[in-house]
XYZ file of N, CA and C in Angstrom:
675
model
N 23.401 -19.209 -4.108
C 23.179 -20.393 -3.399
C 24.555 -20.299 -2.455
N 25.842 -19.613 -3.394
C 27.533 -20.597 -2.603
C 27.137 -20.628 -1.342
N 26.615 -19.298 -0.225
C 27.072 -20.000 0.922
C 26.339 -20.555 1.757
N 25.471 -21.488 0.992
C 24.205 -22.520 1.294
C 24.503 -23.892 0.171
N 25.419 -24.554 0.712
C 26.034 -25.485 0.062
C 25.432 -26.838 -0.043
N 24.133 -27.118 0.902
C 22.802 -28.348 0.791
C 22.243 -28.033 0.176
N 21.689 -26.948 -0.076
C 20.965 -26.416 -0.862
C 20.574 -27.432 -2.420
N 21.739 -27.093 -3.220
C 21.562 -27.355 -4.687
C 21.121 -28.503 -4.531
N 21.083 -29.863 -3.356
C 21.179 -30.967 -3.449
C 19.806 -31.792 -2.968
N 18.491 -30.129 -2.770
C 17.483 -30.860 -1.678
C 16.413 -30.935 -3.355
N 15.493 -31.453 -3.291
C 14.287 -31.652 -3.589
C 13.258 -31.360 -3.191
N 12.295 -30.646 -3.979
C 11.088 -30.331 -2.822
C 10.255 -30.134 -4.023
N 8.901 -30.842 -3.453
C 7.032 -31.182 -4.162
C 6.167 -30.798 -3.467
N 5.757 -30.087 -3.685
C 4.031 -29.508 -3.467
C 3.404 -30.523 -3.652
N 2.136 -30.045 -3.579
C 1.079 -30.653 -3.883
C 0.817 -31.061 -4.912
N 0.370 -32.520 -4.940
C 0.021 -33.326 -5.733
C 1.307 -33.551 -6.699
N 2.883 -33.472 -6.021
C 4.013 -33.928 -6.344
C 4.480 -33.256 -7.419
N 4.004 -32.021 -7.122
C 4.635 -30.873 -8.539
C 5.893 -30.410 -7.522
N 7.034 -30.210 -8.327
C 8.336 -30.149 -7.894
C 8.139 -28.644 -7.709
N 9.087 -27.962 -7.057
C 8.920 -26.905 -6.537
C 9.089 -25.764 -7.926
N 10.251 -26.700 -8.586
C 10.499 -25.758 -9.837
C 9.916 -25.420 -11.133
N 8.813 -26.566 -10.765
C 7.429 -26.224 -12.093
C 6.630 -25.411 -11.066
N 6.376 -24.524 -10.453
C 5.969 -23.796 -9.817
C 6.062 -22.437 -10.119
N 4.879 -21.410 -9.595
C 5.139 -20.270 -10.144
C 6.379 -19.875 -9.336
N 6.569 -18.443 -9.936
C 8.004 -17.524 -9.140
C 7.381 -17.222 -7.836
N 5.830 -16.808 -7.281
C 5.534 -15.881 -5.745
C 6.185 -17.794 -5.312
N 5.775 -18.867 -5.509
C 5.763 -19.776 -4.783
C 7.312 -20.216 -4.124
N 8.467 -19.737 -5.206
C 10.084 -20.299 -5.181
C 10.437 -19.168 -4.386
N 9.823 -18.263 -4.931
C 9.627 -16.829 -3.834
C 9.804 -17.122 -2.352
N 8.787 -17.973 -1.828
C 8.556 -18.301 -0.431
C 9.136 -19.223 0.014
N 9.315 -20.299 -0.644
C 10.549 -21.375 -0.365
C 11.798 -20.589 -0.170
N 12.450 -19.532 -0.963
C 13.460 -19.181 -0.054
C 13.598 -18.540 0.809
N 12.462 -17.733 0.165
C 12.462 -16.537 2.110
C 12.680 -17.459 2.868
N 12.201 -18.973 3.140
C 12.219 -19.899 4.272
C 13.420 -20.600 4.383
N 14.126 -20.763 3.406
C 15.714 -21.400 2.980
C 16.905 -20.268 4.162
N 16.312 -18.896 3.316
C 17.199 -18.165 3.736
C 17.287 -18.171 5.339
N 16.106 -17.536 5.460
C 15.724 -17.366 7.049
C 16.440 -18.712 8.029
N 16.123 -19.411 7.680
C 16.488 -20.621 8.054
C 18.364 -20.568 8.686
N 18.525 -20.447 7.013
C 19.927 -20.740 6.663
C 20.745 -19.549 8.411
N 20.100 -18.311 8.114
C 20.667 -17.210 9.182
C 20.220 -17.451 10.331
N 19.334 -18.544 10.939
C 19.335 -18.371 12.232
C 20.412 -19.829 12.652
N 20.558 -20.474 11.658
C 21.774 -21.573 11.773
C 22.984 -21.076 12.034
N 23.135 -20.028 11.449
C 24.801 -19.179 11.308
C 24.863 -18.536 12.347
N 23.631 -18.360 12.878
C 24.073 -17.390 14.023
C 23.708 -17.893 15.698
N 23.632 -19.603 15.525
C 23.675 -20.507 16.588
C 24.826 -20.992 16.694
N 25.375 -21.694 15.376
C 26.875 -21.878 14.884
C 27.847 -20.827 15.425
N 27.535 -19.807 15.262
C 28.889 -18.735 15.399
C 28.488 -18.045 16.345
N 27.657 -18.341 16.885
C 27.603 -17.973 18.869
C 27.256 -16.255 17.782
N 26.021 -15.057 17.289
C 25.960 -14.127 17.196
C 24.846 -14.002 17.849
N 24.817 -12.569 18.434
C 24.263 -12.290 19.174
C 22.924 -11.741 18.926
N 23.043 -11.044 17.200
C 21.988 -10.073 16.668
C 21.969 -10.476 14.981
N 20.605 -10.360 14.393
C 20.646 -10.810 13.660
C 19.668 -9.725 12.630
N 19.944 -9.383 11.518
C 19.139 -8.216 10.733
C 18.458 -9.492 9.207
N 17.216 -9.131 9.076
C 16.973 -10.072 7.773
C 16.679 -8.661 7.147
N 16.850 -8.491 5.929
C 16.965 -7.220 5.192
C 16.504 -8.285 3.936
N 14.758 -7.545 3.076
C 14.102 -8.411 2.383
C 13.785 -7.396 1.198
N 13.641 -7.052 0.433
C 13.456 -6.295 -0.830
C 12.262 -6.937 -1.393
N 11.079 -5.809 -1.500
C 10.317 -5.944 -2.091
C 9.092 -7.743 -1.837
N 9.039 -8.230 -0.902
C 8.609 -9.126 -0.251
C 7.113 -9.807 -0.965
N 6.830 -8.265 -1.420
C 5.130 -8.786 -2.092
C 5.105 -9.354 -3.264
N 6.777 -9.400 -4.227
C 7.130 -9.602 -5.565
C 5.699 -10.788 -6.148
N 5.400 -11.089 -6.871
C 4.864 -12.007 -7.686
C 3.886 -13.158 -6.606
N 3.653 -12.224 -5.438
C 2.655 -12.480 -4.552
C 1.513 -12.227 -4.438
N 0.058 -13.446 -4.052
C -1.154 -13.382 -4.150
C -1.164 -12.784 -2.963
N -2.533 -11.464 -2.699
C -2.590 -10.943 -1.886
C -2.425 -11.371 -0.368
N -3.032 -12.606 0.035
C -3.383 -13.786 0.829
C -2.144 -13.607 1.711
N -1.072 -14.112 0.380
C -0.006 -14.596 0.696
C 0.657 -13.472 1.251
N 0.282 -12.071 0.297
C 1.572 -10.860 1.348
C 1.107 -10.272 2.686
N 0.062 -11.115 2.872
C -0.747 -10.516 4.929
C 0.052 -11.666 5.080
N 0.072 -12.653 4.956
C 0.900 -13.182 5.759
C 2.309 -13.738 6.025
N 3.237 -13.255 5.090
C 4.144 -12.896 4.830
C 4.317 -11.632 5.793
N 3.654 -10.562 5.441
C 3.953 -9.657 6.605
C 3.291 -9.757 8.251
N 2.470 -10.719 8.415
C 2.618 -11.255 9.721
C 3.548 -11.918 10.404
N 4.372 -12.710 9.664
C 5.021 -13.674 9.918
C 6.376 -12.892 9.921
N 6.515 -11.886 9.398
C 7.851 -11.129 9.362
C 7.883 -10.009 11.220
N 6.378 -9.479 11.248
C 6.255 -8.738 12.333
C 6.363 -10.045 13.469
N 5.951 -11.257 13.719
C 6.376 -12.207 14.943
C 7.398 -11.999 14.269
N 8.351 -12.518 13.814
C 9.985 -12.796 13.744
C 10.915 -11.201 14.251
N 9.979 -9.941 14.349
C 11.243 -9.001 14.650
C 10.642 -8.655 16.561
N 9.937 -9.883 16.635
C 9.524 -9.669 17.748
C 10.337 -10.611 18.941
N 11.476 -11.094 18.004
C 12.210 -11.941 18.794
C 13.649 -11.529 19.301
N 14.297 -11.945 20.209
C 15.233 -11.020 20.768
C 16.543 -11.003 19.868
N 16.799 -9.226 19.887
C 18.149 -9.269 19.245
C 17.688 -9.040 17.835
N 16.785 -8.810 16.850
C 16.272 -9.374 15.863
C 15.973 -8.079 15.384
N 16.324 -7.868 14.226
C 15.503 -7.003 13.498
C 15.396 -6.703 11.720
N 13.805 -6.693 11.165
C 13.641 -7.207 9.882
C 13.337 -5.705 9.467
N 14.154 -5.989 8.227
C 14.080 -4.303 7.439
C 13.340 -5.061 5.630
N 12.589 -4.179 5.645
C 11.824 -4.263 4.475
C 11.909 -3.300 3.463
N 11.784 -3.709 2.156
C 11.449 -2.292 0.969
C 10.375 -2.911 0.184
N 9.506 -1.510 0.012
C 8.281 -1.774 -0.591
C 7.934 -0.879 -1.534
N 7.131 -0.673 -2.469
C 6.623 0.298 -3.264
C 4.524 -0.601 -3.395
N 4.364 -1.260 -2.405
C 2.936 -1.310 -1.906
C 1.973 -0.856 -1.039
N 1.154 0.033 -1.646
C 0.399 0.268 -0.833
C -0.172 -0.818 0.024
N -0.402 -1.848 -0.118
C -1.075 -2.922 0.426
C -0.481 -3.360 1.484
N 1.126 -3.374 1.263
C 1.828 -4.259 2.290
C 1.963 -2.759 3.516
N 2.091 -1.506 3.043
C 2.383 -0.161 3.912
C 1.165 -0.278 4.584
N -0.406 -0.538 4.427
C -1.697 -0.912 5.272
C -1.905 -1.741 6.049
N -0.961 -2.912 6.221
C -0.860 -3.679 6.701
C 0.223 -3.629 8.157
N 1.038 -2.607 8.081
C 1.656 -1.976 8.759
C 1.161 -0.808 10.142
N 2.323 -1.107 11.103
C 1.885 0.020 12.088
C 2.935 1.750 11.482
N 2.033 2.382 12.145
C 2.816 3.587 11.902
C 4.538 3.707 11.667
N 4.618 3.251 13.530
C 6.121 3.203 14.492
C 6.844 2.224 13.208
N 6.342 1.330 12.652
C 7.194 -0.007 11.588
C 7.528 0.915 10.560
N 7.156 2.340 9.857
C 6.920 2.757 8.504
C 8.154 3.527 8.860
N 9.666 3.778 7.616
C 10.258 4.773 7.591
C 10.739 4.867 6.228
N 10.560 6.367 6.225
C 10.663 6.927 4.305
C 11.767 7.055 4.172
N 12.175 7.082 2.889
C 14.025 7.009 2.653
C 14.120 8.082 1.635
N 14.212 8.722 1.611
C 14.247 9.818 0.523
C 15.931 10.024 -0.482
N 16.067 9.975 -1.214
C 17.546 10.074 -2.156
C 17.422 10.564 -3.017
N 17.286 11.886 -2.836
C 17.379 13.130 -3.488
C 19.461 13.579 -3.141
N 18.997 15.322 -3.192
C 20.101 15.467 -3.118
C 21.403 15.055 -1.467
N 20.214 15.138 -0.857
C 21.087 15.375 0.558
C 19.691 13.521 0.564
N 20.690 12.659 1.308
C 19.639 11.070 1.612
C 19.020 11.776 3.492
N 17.826 11.338 3.265
C 16.984 11.253 4.207
C 15.947 10.332 4.673
N 16.265 10.046 6.373
C 15.319 8.975 6.823
C 14.089 9.921 7.406
N 12.795 9.412 6.833
C 11.989 10.354 7.835
C 10.683 9.422 8.567
N 10.340 9.392 9.409
C 9.432 8.794 10.213
C 8.365 8.816 9.520
N 7.025 7.994 9.457
C 6.050 8.320 9.001
C 4.792 7.864 10.156
N 4.330 9.156 10.339
C 3.155 9.389 11.069
C 1.810 9.822 10.999
N 0.820 9.714 11.927
C -0.464 9.729 11.467
C -0.867 10.933 11.151
N -1.411 10.872 9.513
C -1.745 12.443 9.673
C -3.218 12.184 9.351
N -3.655 12.387 8.263
C -5.674 12.845 7.632
C -6.110 11.043 8.177
N -5.512 10.414 7.646
C -6.389 8.989 7.499
C -5.794 8.461 8.387
N -6.584 7.346 9.359
C -6.249 6.640 10.963
C -5.015 5.613 10.635
N -5.022 5.093 8.810
C -4.082 3.661 8.630
C -2.596 4.318 7.942
N -1.969 3.748 7.933
C -0.801 4.193 6.923
C -1.132 4.020 5.584
N -0.810 4.946 4.804
C -1.160 5.110 3.632
C -0.008 5.476 2.735
N 0.854 4.844 2.023
C 1.989 5.084 0.682
C 1.098 6.678 0.197
N 0.052 6.587 -0.330
C -0.326 7.807 -1.015
C -0.047 8.694 -0.615
N -0.416 8.671 1.125
C -0.835 10.163 1.763
C 1.440 10.056 1.948
N 1.744 8.883 2.414
C 2.867 9.806 2.578
C 3.776 10.054 1.439
N 3.309 9.431 -0.014
C 3.896 10.328 -1.020
C 3.215 11.654 -1.040
N 2.314 11.959 -1.232
C 1.251 13.212 -0.890
C 2.378 14.586 0.449
N 2.711 13.970 1.022
C 3.376 14.728 2.144
C 4.999 14.781 1.889
N 5.354 13.554 1.177
C 6.794 14.030 1.423
C 6.945 14.862 -0.103
N 6.237 14.130 -1.110
C 6.948 14.989 -2.335
C 6.081 15.779 -3.086
N 4.178 15.785 -2.488
C 3.234 16.571 -2.905
C 2.735 16.219 -4.238
N 2.744 14.759 -4.347
C 2.213 14.017 -4.857
C 0.457 13.190 -5.533
N 0.193 13.997 -6.072
C -1.763 14.194 -5.915
C -1.920 12.445 -7.193
N -2.629 11.581 -6.547
C -3.160 10.462 -7.490
C -4.099 10.104 -6.997
N -5.464 9.329 -7.931
C -6.617 8.994 -8.069
C -6.858 8.469 -7.215
N -5.745 7.267 -6.339
C -5.922 6.351 -5.258
C -5.717 7.009 -3.945
N -5.326 8.276 -3.831
C -5.390 9.211 -2.180
C -6.731 9.729 -2.714
N -7.191 9.956 -3.244
C -8.569 10.361 -3.451
C -9.596 9.535 -3.393
N -9.212 8.875 -3.564
C -10.512 7.673 -3.522
C -10.153 7.395 -1.941
N -9.069 7.264 -1.071
C -9.469 7.108 0.169
C -9.826 7.972 0.904
N -9.461 9.156 0.648
C -10.192 10.111 1.444
C -11.198 10.027 0.755
N -11.937 10.300 0.022
C -13.773 10.491 0.103
C -14.140 9.141 0.449
N -13.513 7.708 0.335
C -14.064 6.690 1.141
C -14.044 6.869 2.617
N -12.798 7.653 3.157
C -12.964 7.540 4.652
C -14.250 8.479 5.050
N -14.210 9.574 4.235
C -15.744 10.666 4.618
C -16.324 9.941 4.430
N -16.801 8.874 3.505
C -17.831 7.990 3.315
C -18.413 7.350 4.232
N -17.278 6.575 4.681
C -17.425 5.421 5.674
C -17.920 6.035 7.289
N -17.050 7.344 7.516
C -17.846 8.075 8.753
C -19.234 8.209 8.783
N -20.114 8.691 7.459
C -20.825 8.863 7.370
C -20.739 9.938 7.469
N -19.803 11.535 6.716
C -20.021 12.985 7.120
C -20.117 13.461 5.480
N -20.554 12.338 4.611
C -20.560 12.951 3.392
C -20.988 13.757 3.247
N -22.323 14.030 3.720
C -23.592 14.959 3.763
C -22.792 16.439 4.150
N -22.415 16.159 5.244
C -21.819 17.015 6.176
C -20.616 18.031 5.165
N -19.585 17.411 4.318
C -18.490 17.911 3.835
C -18.599 18.589 2.234
N -20.127 17.628 1.535
C -20.931 18.241 0.620
C -21.496 19.585 0.726
N -21.989 19.230 1.692
C -22.647 20.613 2.652
C -22.408 22.273 2.230
N -23.233 23.508 1.005
C -22.505 24.810 0.826
C -21.137 24.895 -0.301
N -20.666 23.574 -0.717
C -19.833 23.053 -1.778
C -20.502 24.190 -3.206
N -19.472 24.679 -4.438
C -19.977 24.982 -5.087
C -20.057 23.302 -5.846
N -20.822 23.115 -7.278
C -21.121 22.713 -7.775
C -20.701 22.434 -9.196
N -20.802 21.169 -10.253
C -20.712 21.508 -11.535
C -20.745 20.421 -12.233
N -21.885 20.571 -13.512
C -22.622 19.727 -14.262
C -21.703 18.129 -14.710
N -22.454 17.088 -14.378
C -22.273 16.395 -14.725
C -22.772 15.238 -15.218
N -23.103 14.686 -16.122
C -23.822 13.575 -16.897
C -23.419 12.236 -16.674
N -24.869 11.223 -15.865
C -24.818 10.161 -15.700
C -25.632 9.479 -16.756
N -24.670 8.154 -16.941
C -25.224 7.370 -17.863
C -26.737 6.859 -16.990
N -27.550 6.403 -16.859
C -28.455 5.907 -16.484
C -28.620 4.251 -17.179
N -29.153 3.225 -16.359
C -29.036 1.456 -16.442
C -29.725 1.315 -18.094
N -30.157 1.899 -18.424
C -31.448 1.629 -19.321
C -30.322 2.582 -20.846
N -29.105 3.227 -20.690
C -28.711 3.725 -20.997
C -28.707 5.804 -21.695
N -29.994 5.998 -20.827
C -30.225 7.216 -21.018
C -29.331 8.065 -20.544
N -29.205 9.536 -20.716
C -28.246 10.363 -20.560
C -29.036 11.378 -19.097
N -28.588 11.363 -18.010
C -29.056 12.849 -17.342
C -28.197 13.880 -16.856
N -28.647 14.810 -16.590
C -27.369 15.644 -15.869
C -27.649 15.779 -14.665
N -26.743 16.086 -13.603
C -26.824 16.127 -12.729
C -25.766 17.421 -11.764
N -25.667 17.693 -11.252
C -24.829 18.728 -10.251
C -23.944 17.739 -9.416
N -22.621 18.111 -8.973
C -21.962 17.332 -8.354
C -20.646 18.456 -7.820
N -21.038 18.326 -6.734
C -19.312 19.514 -6.308
C -18.101 18.603 -7.043
N -17.003 19.248 -6.348
C -16.066 18.929 -7.170
C -15.423 17.648 -7.189
N -14.956 17.403 -5.813
C -15.048 15.634 -5.250
C -15.779 14.586 -5.915
N -16.777 14.686 -6.043
C -18.114 13.438 -6.341
C -17.129 13.567 -7.995
N -17.115 14.769 -8.358
C -17.308 14.486 -10.038
C -15.841 13.519 -10.218
N -15.436 14.322 -9.698
C -13.648 13.482 -9.715
C -14.089 11.282 -8.979
N -14.622 11.695 -8.059
C -14.788 10.243 -8.048
C -15.524 9.245 -8.604
N -16.193 10.067 -9.320
C -17.578 9.525 -10.729
C -16.467 8.815 -11.798
N -15.955 10.024 -11.632
C -14.798 9.696 -13.114
C -14.223 8.530 -12.753
N -13.541 8.301 -11.510
C -12.478 7.287 -11.715
C -12.860 6.259 -11.348
N -14.469 6.163 -10.753
C -15.149 4.404 -10.830
C -15.658 4.864 -11.998
N -15.937 5.256 -13.217
C -17.003 4.761 -14.344
C -16.303 5.560 -15.120
N -14.759 5.152 -15.818
C -14.080 5.723 -16.955
C -14.842 5.574 -18.019
N -15.669 3.950 -18.233
C -16.992 4.078 -19.611
C -17.349 5.219 -19.765
N -17.713 5.836 -19.221
C -18.533 7.719 -19.390
C -17.521 8.346 -20.120
N -17.685 8.701 -20.875
C -16.426 9.338 -21.499
C -17.452 10.836 -21.967
N -19.138 11.362 -21.605
C -19.936 12.525 -21.540
C -19.367 13.349 -20.527
N -18.414 13.633 -20.275
C -17.672 14.605 -19.169
C -16.299 14.804 -19.203
N -15.954 15.806 -19.346
C -14.974 16.764 -19.073
C -13.828 16.181 -18.113
N -12.622 15.774 -18.525
C -11.521 15.118 -17.536
C -11.302 15.929 -16.470
N -11.663 15.506 -15.401
C -10.887 16.751 -14.594
C -9.730 16.891 -14.817
N -8.690 18.006 -14.247
C -7.655 18.583 -14.019
C -6.760 18.610 -12.762
N -5.241 18.328 -12.569
C -4.417 17.961 -12.038
C -4.904 19.120 -11.100
N -5.857 20.638 -11.622
C -5.361 21.306 -10.715
C -6.833 21.123 -9.617
N -7.973 20.367 -9.681
C -8.942 19.991 -9.555
C -8.466 19.123 -8.647
N -7.927 18.153 -9.036
C -7.800 16.883 -7.900
C -6.830 17.322 -7.020
N -5.809 18.288 -6.993
C -5.351 18.638 -5.880
C -6.102 19.632 -4.750
N -6.814 20.534 -5.545
C -7.877 21.075 -4.477
C -8.557 20.371 -3.998
N -9.667 19.281 -4.705
C -10.291 18.369 -4.290
C -9.658 17.847 -2.814
N -8.502 17.177 -2.664
C -7.610 16.558 -2.104
C -7.177 17.362 -1.043
N -7.019 18.370 -1.212
C -6.678 19.347 -0.059
C -8.358 20.028 0.678
N -8.990 19.839 0.111
C -10.293 20.347 0.608
C -10.484 18.843 1.870
N -10.352 17.792 1.273
C -11.209 16.802 1.691
C -9.985 16.497 3.224
N -8.727 16.943 2.895
C -7.517 16.687 4.046
C -8.269 18.204 5.442
N -8.638 19.315 4.780
C -9.124 20.585 5.838
C -10.027 19.381 6.340
N -11.011 18.747 5.652
C -12.073 18.482 6.103
C -12.011 17.600 7.591
N -11.456 16.833 7.059
C -10.719 15.482 7.745
C -10.269 16.182 9.336
N -8.850 16.729 8.820
C -8.178 17.399 10.221
C -9.278 18.111 11.090
N -10.318 19.305 10.529
C -11.309 20.212 11.398
C -12.150 18.727 11.997
N -12.384 18.026 11.756
C -13.232 17.148 12.590
C -12.176 16.040 13.469
N -11.330 15.776 12.925
C -10.433 15.229 14.039
C -10.695 13.657 14.244
N -10.938 13.273 13.005
C -11.631 12.123 12.564
C -10.349 11.010 12.731
């Protein structure tokens, strides 16, 4: 607060006359973000600075999903102002999905630092899981879910399953009885992800997860979905 001498003297209350300092960290963060934005604009005007850059680290921290969406919408609108740039860092797949592909850059800080543009691949929306898969070869349940869900939403699940080998899956019926079914590997993994309470099946392997993800990516690409 050293750069904003007047802030320490300001008292703010919200709904029901509850002081901001009694609110949760998410509300406090929203208030501070707006203060710093106003302060940056004030300095730009007073010092006749032509350009302004807002750099904000992980804006999703402590924010309800609805607040996250409003924040991102506000940042996108702010970035449209003349000579204004907004830089955000995030680890949130939800935040990434709210942006356009040309908004995204992947920063790789290994032996040689590299900034990589994120382009549309198999999914029609920006997916942090897909970015991590392409950049680092990371296979995870969330990316598998996204790919499977996308094929299902396009009503192509029957085509994807056609001709593939199956393995036995034990399903728990509503009455508690067990039923043996045959599932392709992708469906077997999907059921295990969605029904962790069912312990009657062997856990899928990392190799099966990787192979299933690759199969779905090939299927989606072949149909240019």
